[in-house]
């Protein structure tokens, strides 16, 4: 990916070369996704979302090459990706809104209660909602990592099994489906990551 990026960008031209064309289409696709979820101001998160998306796509497709195994068929890889997104969107949220304002995300609907009711019910409701929000955020890591790992590991295992049954014919339909799944799983991971970032920074931009 690094080599491809260097080759695509070292000689940018008004009339794009095939490599530059691929790069521009890829960037525009990411911009379209980010704009539809976060808005135009969300393009500053492209380095993270683009890098994660391209890494996952290439890692997914790598397992279709004989002798290679998809890195995303390993739970350690998918968990590392999910944790990276987890840390990043909290960091973006704190950076955009400040630590105290961002902490209100963990209060759920309690922050919207009238002050009188908040004084009465706050000591009971606040710890409950904080616990629920923390569990919910941790579940995002579990969901992102297991969904990607399960799909890629499963398809790799099926292709390997079919290869032993009929090496030349049986794996081909499954490999076609695996290519489609690789793109879908990449889109799902990037889209969810974008939604999490949007949720972390949206209030800051609304106030601005």
XYZ file of C-alpha atoms in Angstrom:
208
model
C 0.000 0.000 0.000
C 2.841 2.394 0.816
C 4.630 1.677 -2.461
C 1.402 2.065 -4.427
C 0.694 5.397 -2.748
C 4.168 6.696 -3.608
C 3.870 5.550 -7.221
C 0.429 7.131 -7.576
C 1.361 10.514 -6.112
C 4.969 11.199 -7.103
C 4.009 12.508 -10.573
C 0.488 13.911 -10.424
C -0.729 15.140 -13.805
C -3.684 17.120 -15.185
C -4.401 14.129 -17.424
C -4.218 11.302 -14.866
C -2.298 8.125 -15.451
C -4.072 4.803 -14.761
C -2.565 4.633 -11.251
C -3.509 8.237 -10.511
C -6.996 7.544 -11.835
C -7.407 4.627 -9.417
C -6.172 6.812 -6.550
C -8.574 9.660 -7.401
C -11.556 7.314 -7.676
C -10.629 5.726 -4.324
C -10.289 9.090 -2.574
C -13.584 10.319 -4.046
C -15.326 7.163 -2.835
C -14.069 7.775 0.706
C -15.020 11.465 0.464
C -18.535 10.522 -0.607
C -18.950 8.153 2.335
C -17.539 10.637 4.848
C -19.591 13.552 3.478
C -22.817 11.534 3.650
C -22.300 10.630 7.318
C -20.246 13.409 8.946
C -20.411 16.235 6.426
C -17.785 18.074 4.415
C -15.836 18.971 7.569
C -15.300 15.238 8.187
C -12.766 14.956 5.367
C -9.977 15.611 7.852
C -10.571 12.065 9.130
C -9.761 10.599 5.710
C -6.171 9.582 6.664
C -7.483 7.254 9.380
C -10.565 5.942 7.567
C -8.760 5.601 4.238
C -5.786 3.789 5.734
C -8.002 1.416 7.718
C -10.261 0.768 4.733
C -7.462 0.053 2.251
C -5.588 -2.095 4.759
C -8.672 -4.209 5.451
C -9.535 -4.583 1.758
C -6.037 -5.701 0.766
C -5.794 -7.961 3.808
C -9.142 -9.570 2.961
C -8.190 -10.191 -0.669
C -4.730 -11.481 0.192
C -6.154 -14.811 1.343
C -7.426 -15.522 -2.188
C -3.855 -15.799 -3.462
C -2.631 -19.417 -3.191
C -0.124 -19.780 -0.375
C -1.272 -16.649 1.453
C -3.590 -16.180 4.406
C -5.763 -13.146 5.074
C -4.346 -11.154 8.017
C -7.943 -10.268 8.900
C -8.648 -13.979 9.436
C -6.688 -13.528 12.680
C -8.606 -12.082 15.637
C -5.495 -10.197 16.799
C -5.447 -8.148 13.595
C -9.139 -7.292 13.648
C -9.024 -6.489 17.380
C -6.063 -4.157 16.794
C -8.001 -2.369 14.041
C -11.091 -2.066 16.239
C -9.041 -0.721 19.168
C -7.378 1.805 16.868
C -10.784 3.136 15.810
C -12.003 3.034 19.428
C -9.107 5.159 20.705
C -9.244 7.471 17.684
C -12.907 8.450 17.887
C -12.649 9.166 21.618
C -9.578 11.287 20.931
C -11.394 13.169 18.155
C -14.362 13.730 20.452
C -12.229 15.155 23.259
C -10.260 17.289 20.801
C -13.402 18.754 19.222
C -15.462 19.326 22.369
C -13.129 19.279 25.327
C -12.930 16.544 27.944
C -15.784 17.790 30.162
C -18.240 18.354 27.324
C -17.372 15.038 25.709
C -17.872 13.253 29.047
C -21.567 14.187 28.820
C -21.858 11.539 26.089
C -21.646 8.956 28.849
C -24.605 10.414 30.759
C -27.131 9.305 28.150
C -30.454 11.206 28.430
C -29.720 12.253 32.025
C -28.135 15.506 30.890
C -31.412 16.564 29.257
C -33.460 16.207 32.466
C -34.735 19.343 34.270
C -32.373 20.496 37.002
C -34.835 19.776 39.803
C -35.369 16.212 38.615
C -31.643 15.800 37.976
C -30.845 16.741 41.599
C -33.312 14.131 42.873
C -32.670 11.291 40.429
C -29.084 12.090 39.428
C -27.292 10.070 42.125
C -29.225 6.981 41.025
C -29.390 7.451 37.259
C -25.899 8.809 36.527
C -23.930 5.684 37.615
C -26.396 3.423 35.770
C -26.160 5.324 32.482
C -22.391 5.679 32.732
C -22.116 1.901 33.147
C -24.472 1.286 30.212
C -22.552 3.707 27.965
C -19.173 2.206 28.874
C -20.461 -1.294 28.118
C -21.927 -0.030 24.839
C -18.629 1.525 23.735
C -16.684 -1.614 24.658
C -19.209 -3.694 22.728
C -18.312 -1.688 19.630
C -14.767 -3.053 19.774
C -16.091 -6.585 20.157
C -18.574 -6.127 17.328
C -16.087 -4.621 14.861
C -13.383 -7.200 15.511
C -15.523 -10.364 15.638
C -17.685 -9.467 12.617
C -14.676 -8.934 10.356
C -12.728 -11.894 11.744
C -15.671 -14.305 11.550
C -16.567 -13.517 7.947
C -13.028 -13.618 6.557
C -11.946 -16.652 8.589
C -15.092 -18.506 7.562
C -14.721 -17.877 3.850
C -11.010 -18.757 3.913
C -11.791 -22.029 5.689
C -14.512 -22.917 3.166
C -12.248 -22.135 0.187
C -9.482 -24.283 1.666
C -11.913 -27.158 2.241
C -13.249 -26.933 -1.325
C -9.709 -26.794 -2.678
C -8.952 -30.193 -1.148
C -12.166 -31.627 -2.633
C -11.698 -30.370 -6.204
C -8.682 -28.090 -6.570
C -9.497 -26.520 -9.950
C -13.283 -26.187 -10.017
C -14.940 -26.235 -6.598
C -13.248 -23.150 -5.044
C -14.008 -20.794 -7.977
C -17.635 -19.849 -7.116
C -16.679 -19.392 -3.473
C -13.701 -17.241 -4.440
C -16.020 -14.985 -6.444
C -18.275 -14.675 -3.431
C -15.221 -14.033 -1.225
C -14.186 -11.065 -3.380
C -17.667 -9.583 -2.964
C -17.599 -10.272 0.783
C -14.169 -8.651 1.111
C -15.507 -5.388 -0.300
C -18.696 -5.563 1.773
C -16.852 -6.204 5.036
C -14.474 -3.333 4.290
C -17.422 -1.022 3.637
C -19.187 -2.122 6.834
C -16.080 -1.575 8.984
C -15.340 1.852 7.493
C -18.983 2.940 7.625
C -19.359 1.973 11.291
C -16.050 3.687 12.105
C -17.298 6.835 10.363
C -20.580 6.690 12.304
C -18.685 6.373 15.592
C -16.524 9.378 14.731
C -19.614 11.347 13.706
C -21.261 10.548 17.039
C -18.171 11.684 18.921
C -17.737 15.039 17.170
C -21.215 16.069 16.001
C -22.220 18.143 19.027
C -19.048 20.183 18.811
C -19.801 21.121 15.198
C -23.488 21.808 15.926
C -22.521 24.271 18.654
C -19.907 25.859 16.372
